[in-house]
Amino acid sequence: MDLLFVRHGIAEEHSGHKPDEERSLTDEGRRKTCRVAERLHTLDVRLELILTSPLVRARQTAQILLEAKIAPRIEVFAPLAPGGTLDQLRDWLTERPAVGAIGLVGHQPGLGLWAEALIWGTARHGLEIKKAGVVRIELGQPQGQGQLQWFLPPRVLLE
């Protein structure tokens, strides 16, 4: 099973005018995320499904991946919002053993911590996924340890 972790693109700054959950991608965030999605498409990345955090900026990022034909559908997965746990993802994966490749669109530090736990067996608080960055992990089984395949900041994908 392949897991493609994608951090949402550049979003509006925090302000007192809008709740964090409603912050959108900026124009620059959309442009860069579109370019990253196009690059993933040229690298022949194809997923069966994209799971996304319910926060606006993550759903917008997932939609861009969908439009680039990286996956045929998106599903909101609440545990990808800040505060969700890797155990919730493992449970979801265990219930769907036939899934071969999925995308996970979410936030830092959660995505980085999940990736660390899958790769090294424990979260080390050191893997920072940049905005619109991508980490690909090959996972033998939902409860097992994964193998890091890619750790790509957006600047590498935009070259």
mmCIF file of C-alpha atoms in Angstrom:
data_model
loop_
_atom_site.group_PDB
_atom_site.id
_atom_site.type_symbol
_atom_site.label_atom_id
_atom_site.label_comp_id
_atom_site.label_asym_id
_atom_site.label_seq_id
_atom_site.Cartn_x
_atom_site.Cartn_y
_atom_site.Cartn_z
ATOM 1 C CA MET A 1 0.000 0.000 0.000
ATOM 2 C CA ASP A 2 1.301 3.450 -0.942
ATOM 3 C CA LEU A 3 0.502 6.490 1.173
ATOM 4 C CA LEU A 4 1.122 9.911 -0.324
ATOM 5 C CA PHE A 5 1.184 12.601 2.366
ATOM 6 C CA VAL A 6 0.554 16.091 0.976
ATOM 7 C CA ARG A 7 0.589 19.180 3.141
ATOM 8 C CA HIS A 8 -1.887 21.847 2.097
ATOM 9 C CA GLY A 9 -0.614 24.759 0.018
ATOM 10 C CA ILE A 10 0.164 28.274 1.221
ATOM 11 C CA ALA A 11 -2.880 29.648 3.043
ATOM 12 C CA GLU A 12 -4.114 32.968 4.332
ATOM 13 C CA GLU A 13 -2.429 34.201 7.496
ATOM 14 C CA HIS A 14 -4.091 33.734 10.860
ATOM 15 C CA SER A 15 -6.301 36.683 11.747
ATOM 16 C CA GLY A 16 -9.053 37.548 14.141
ATOM 17 C CA HIS A 17 -11.441 37.987 11.216
ATOM 18 C CA LYS A 18 -11.693 34.368 10.126
ATOM 19 C CA PRO A 19 -11.608 31.084 12.078
ATOM 20 C CA ASP A 20 -8.570 28.878 11.367
ATOM 21 C CA GLU A 21 -10.818 26.194 9.840
ATOM 22 C CA GLU A 22 -11.961 28.632 7.130
ATOM 23 C CA ARG A 23 -8.591 29.927 5.959
ATOM 24 C CA SER A 24 -8.255 29.492 2.179
ATOM 25 C CA LEU A 25 -5.289 28.988 -0.084
ATOM 26 C CA THR A 26 -3.746 32.226 -1.308
ATOM 27 C CA ASP A 27 -3.345 32.887 -5.035
ATOM 28 C CA GLU A 28 0.319 31.934 -4.692
ATOM 29 C CA GLY A 29 -0.702 28.823 -2.757
ATOM 30 C CA ARG A 30 -3.076 27.787 -5.549
ATOM 31 C CA ARG A 31 -0.455 28.392 -8.256
ATOM 32 C CA LYS A 32 2.269 26.419 -6.483
ATOM 33 C CA THR A 33 -0.073 23.607 -5.520
ATOM 34 C CA CYS A 34 -1.301 23.363 -9.126
ATOM 35 C CA ARG A 35 2.294 23.130 -10.334
ATOM 36 C CA VAL A 36 3.080 20.441 -7.758
ATOM 37 C CA ALA A 37 -0.043 18.495 -8.812
ATOM 38 C CA GLU A 38 0.936 18.761 -12.490
ATOM 39 C CA ARG A 39 4.413 17.480 -11.653
ATOM 40 C CA LEU A 40 2.969 14.541 -9.709
ATOM 41 C CA HIS A 41 0.820 13.752 -12.733
ATOM 42 C CA THR A 42 3.883 13.753 -15.024
ATOM 43 C CA LEU A 43 5.593 11.422 -12.523
ATOM 44 C CA ASP A 44 2.649 9.075 -13.086
ATOM 45 C CA VAL A 45 1.351 9.321 -9.525
ATOM 46 C CA ARG A 46 -2.099 7.732 -9.482
ATOM 47 C CA LEU A 47 -4.126 7.205 -6.342
ATOM 48 C CA GLU A 48 -7.388 5.390 -5.740
ATOM 49 C CA LEU A 49 -8.620 8.017 -3.319
ATOM 50 C CA ILE A 50 -7.624 11.232 -1.592
ATOM 51 C CA LEU A 51 -8.495 11.575 2.074
ATOM 52 C CA THR A 52 -8.520 15.195 3.192
ATOM 53 C CA SER A 53 -8.792 17.180 6.360
ATOM 54 C CA PRO A 54 -12.124 19.007 6.576
ATOM 55 C CA LEU A 55 -10.355 22.399 6.854
ATOM 56 C CA VAL A 56 -10.866 24.617 3.810
ATOM 57 C CA ARG A 57 -7.204 24.930 2.763
ATOM 58 C CA ALA A 58 -6.759 21.141 2.800
ATOM 59 C CA ARG A 59 -9.989 20.521 0.852
ATOM 60 C CA GLN A 60 -8.859 23.083 -1.747
ATOM 61 C CA THR A 61 -5.495 21.326 -2.040
ATOM 62 C CA ALA A 62 -7.234 17.959 -2.467
ATOM 63 C CA GLN A 63 -9.476 19.450 -5.161
ATOM 64 C CA ILE A 64 -6.403 20.637 -7.075
ATOM 65 C CA LEU A 65 -4.980 17.095 -6.943
ATOM 66 C CA LEU A 66 -8.309 15.737 -8.156
ATOM 67 C CA GLU A 67 -8.368 18.188 -11.076
ATOM 68 C CA ALA A 68 -4.820 17.100 -12.017
ATOM 69 C CA LYS A 69 -6.193 13.552 -12.296
ATOM 70 C CA ILE A 70 -4.061 12.208 -9.457
ATOM 71 C CA ALA A 71 -7.131 10.427 -8.044
ATOM 72 C CA PRO A 72 -10.754 9.927 -9.105
ATOM 73 C CA ARG A 73 -12.361 11.035 -5.840
ATOM 74 C CA ILE A 74 -11.965 12.836 -2.539
ATOM 75 C CA GLU A 75 -13.310 11.859 0.861
ATOM 76 C CA VAL A 76 -13.235 14.081 3.942
ATOM 77 C CA PHE A 77 -11.439 12.287 6.778
ATOM 78 C CA ALA A 78 -11.848 14.173 10.059
ATOM 79 C CA PRO A 79 -8.741 12.667 11.743
ATOM 80 C CA LEU A 80 -6.571 14.578 9.248
ATOM 81 C CA ALA A 81 -7.628 17.808 10.986
ATOM 82 C CA PRO A 82 -5.349 18.967 13.801
ATOM 83 C CA GLY A 83 -5.768 16.630 16.767
ATOM 84 C CA GLY A 84 -6.482 13.457 14.767
ATOM 85 C CA THR A 85 -4.481 10.325 15.506
ATOM 86 C CA LEU A 86 -2.522 7.837 13.466
ATOM 87 C CA ASP A 87 -4.507 5.047 15.129
ATOM 88 C CA GLN A 88 -7.637 6.413 13.451
ATOM 89 C CA LEU A 89 -5.896 6.161 10.074
ATOM 90 C CA ARG A 90 -4.653 2.649 10.844
ATOM 91 C CA ASP A 91 -8.220 1.600 11.745
ATOM 92 C CA TRP A 92 -9.505 3.078 8.475
ATOM 93 C CA LEU A 93 -6.818 1.241 6.484
ATOM 94 C CA THR A 94 -7.445 -2.048 8.301
ATOM 95 C CA GLU A 95 -11.108 -1.885 7.296
ATOM 96 C CA ARG A 96 -10.090 -1.443 3.638
ATOM 97 C CA PRO A 97 -7.359 -4.011 2.911
ATOM 98 C CA ALA A 98 -7.896 -3.820 -0.858
ATOM 99 C CA VAL A 99 -6.841 -0.158 -1.068
ATOM 100 C CA GLY A 100 -3.520 0.102 -2.883
ATOM 101 C CA ALA A 101 -2.667 3.807 -3.018
ATOM 102 C CA ILE A 102 -4.212 6.760 -1.214
ATOM 103 C CA GLY A 103 -3.402 10.413 -0.678
ATOM 104 C CA LEU A 104 -3.608 12.119 2.689
ATOM 105 C CA VAL A 105 -3.980 15.903 2.630
ATOM 106 C CA GLY A 106 -3.524 17.609 5.952
ATOM 107 C CA HIS A 107 -1.469 19.817 8.219
ATOM 108 C CA GLN A 108 1.740 20.105 10.192
ATOM 109 C CA PRO A 109 2.768 18.890 12.628
ATOM 110 C CA GLY A 110 0.279 16.014 12.338
ATOM 111 C CA LEU A 111 1.301 14.742 8.907
ATOM 112 C CA GLY A 112 4.986 14.815 9.806
ATOM 113 C CA LEU A 113 4.377 13.013 13.085
ATOM 114 C CA TRP A 114 2.282 10.329 11.368
ATOM 115 C CA ALA A 115 4.957 9.835 8.701
ATOM 116 C CA GLU A 116 7.682 9.541 11.352
ATOM 117 C CA ALA A 117 5.693 6.983 13.326
ATOM 118 C CA LEU A 118 5.107 4.904 10.196
ATOM 119 C CA ILE A 119 8.763 5.037 9.147
ATOM 120 C CA TRP A 120 10.612 4.812 12.465
ATOM 121 C CA GLY A 121 7.985 3.396 14.797
ATOM 122 C CA THR A 122 7.842 6.583 16.855
ATOM 123 C CA ALA A 123 7.264 10.288 16.269
ATOM 124 C CA ARG A 124 10.499 12.262 16.619
ATOM 125 C CA HIS A 125 9.173 15.780 15.938
ATOM 126 C CA GLY A 126 11.721 16.413 13.218
ATOM 127 C CA LEU A 127 10.062 15.688 9.883
ATOM 128 C CA GLU A 128 8.642 18.961 8.648
ATOM 129 C CA ILE A 129 6.600 18.687 5.489
ATOM 130 C CA LYS A 130 6.653 22.042 3.707
ATOM 131 C CA LYS A 131 3.442 23.556 2.341
ATOM 132 C CA ALA A 132 2.555 21.628 -0.851
ATOM 133 C CA GLY A 133 5.345 19.179 0.017
ATOM 134 C CA VAL A 134 4.986 15.439 -0.525
ATOM 135 C CA VAL A 135 6.064 12.345 1.397
ATOM 136 C CA ARG A 136 5.496 8.892 -0.055
ATOM 137 C CA ILE A 137 5.582 5.852 2.210
ATOM 138 C CA GLU A 138 5.215 2.232 1.180
ATOM 139 C CA LEU A 139 3.310 0.415 3.886
ATOM 140 C CA GLY A 140 3.274 -3.379 3.902
ATOM 141 C CA GLN A 141 0.259 -3.604 6.200
ATOM 142 C CA PRO A 142 -1.764 -1.018 8.147
ATOM 143 C CA GLN A 143 -0.276 -1.938 11.522
ATOM 144 C CA GLY A 144 3.249 -2.419 10.183
ATOM 145 C CA GLN A 145 6.229 -0.191 9.639
ATOM 146 C CA GLY A 146 6.551 1.746 6.412
ATOM 147 C CA GLN A 147 9.436 2.483 4.112
ATOM 148 C CA LEU A 148 10.159 6.055 3.034
ATOM 149 C CA GLN A 149 10.084 6.357 -0.761
ATOM 150 C CA TRP A 150 10.016 10.152 -1.251
ATOM 151 C CA PHE A 151 10.470 13.240 0.874
ATOM 152 C CA LEU A 152 10.009 16.092 -1.569
ATOM 153 C CA PRO A 153 9.700 19.754 -0.678
ATOM 154 C CA PRO A 154 7.750 21.764 -3.260
ATOM 155 C CA ARG A 155 10.900 23.470 -4.574
ATOM 156 C CA VAL A 156 12.137 20.084 -5.859
ATOM 157 C CA LEU A 157 8.817 19.363 -7.573
ATOM 158 C CA LEU A 158 8.703 22.849 -9.100
ATOM 159 C CA GLU A 159 12.136 22.635 -10.743
#
